[in-house]
């Protein structure tokens, strides 16, 4: 989701204290949104200092340990003299700054800075606490390192993107200040009152190893997926009212009989949304036996999506708190152990699961748009316009929705099943988590358009038959939709309306009944 949006420090209204292992999903959503300051829990500093001391002890006693005084990857067997260790770490950062593409969005970079600070503060990385302080100082000043969005395979960490972040710490690379001005890494450091770092043993490697970029992108995708999910429940309720569909498939007994938690939660949310509707009881004895699946099976489909989002959220919260660089320092025994916590397979799977959910939310919403436009099924005027023929109404808006729903089906192909060996086959299986997470931004935007079109079409359908009122919650959202788009009396240029409704789907002020079932709000 490339963007250059930044959060003004003038809007800061709270300080969040980061305690590794205790950073929860709600905190991560607030970090992404901005408007907060970050502070490190003072209790973790002792562990960080002990790990740094352990690394210094290795150097001073001339022990050979990977990542501290050796080359990297396939060059791990090459011993580096103590007089070249600072150069080794600097060269590592510079050589890995090979990313390409648009810069990551500021909200994503905020989460990268925060989660990298949390990871290093676990006390297994052997870096100076001052490095963590610098990451938080950049965050608090609204300084955004310029991190290209492409160039990571998600194993041995997000090496290239994290190198671009680390470049700023050593006075290289580029960053954007809170006022939008682009500056060099050295200027960015001076803007927060620091000189560029001369990296100590292992510090460059600790900054580069890790899954923080993949995780930040996946979290951004998760939060966007939650937003469009909630909006799709509202647009689905609007569609049900527009076609005068049955509320019976949302009966709690049906869903309790199956027992799937997401399904139960979604059915309950829709019942709450429609409570007090005049439309629902008005057609209790109509001739329609069953509604199409896209309405009748909202709890089953959307509930399965919700369960998958909940699972992905659990994985990503663990990863956001994880020590994921290599090697790791264990101060209780003085050991430095090489492993593979940098492999982002958990993130890749989580991102693929989110992609499936986002795609299905858009797919079922698109089917409801088609239902609304089909007079034989909906009982509404063809294509939701009174003077059909002369006017095409929502005909081509549904084509746009179909195009984006189809595009999402292609994007939903799992990225985690792919792998290309790197580093002369030393890194012979990789996760592709960074792309898996990055493509979620496009998918969320596609689904937001589809859901926005549905909400606009459903509002049109309700108004075409307007005799009775819906529930207070649905009527309140109907009024907000009408603040964005007017009733379609005759054909007009719809692109601005669709864009307004895309933003509605991402930013709607939805009732607690919808938000409380989401992982980051529950």
Coordinates of N, CA and C in Angstrom, one line a residue, residues 9 101 119 164 178 234 401 405 425 510:
X9 N 3.0 15.2 14.6 CA 3.2 15.1 16.1 C 2.3 16.0 16.8
X101 N 11.1 -0.2 -5.9 CA 9.6 0.0 -5.9 C 9.3 1.3 -5.0
X119 N 11.4 -6.3 19.1 CA 12.2 -7.5 18.9 C 13.6 -7.4 19.5
X164 N 17.3 -0.8 4.5 CA 17.0 0.6 4.2 C 16.6 1.4 5.5
X178 N 8.4 14.8 9.4 CA 7.0 14.9 9.7 C 6.3 16.0 8.8
X234 N -22.5 -4.5 7.1 CA -23.5 -3.5 7.0 C -24.1 -3.4 5.6
X401 N -17.3 -4.0 -10.1 CA -17.2 -4.9 -8.9 C -16.8 -6.3 -9.3
X405 N -13.4 -8.2 -8.0 CA -13.6 -9.5 -7.4 C -12.8 -10.6 -8.1
X425 N 22.5 -21.2 -2.5 CA 21.8 -22.3 -1.9 C 21.9 -22.5 -0.4
X510 N -18.9 2.6 12.1 CA -19.8 1.5 12.2 C -20.2 1.3 13.7

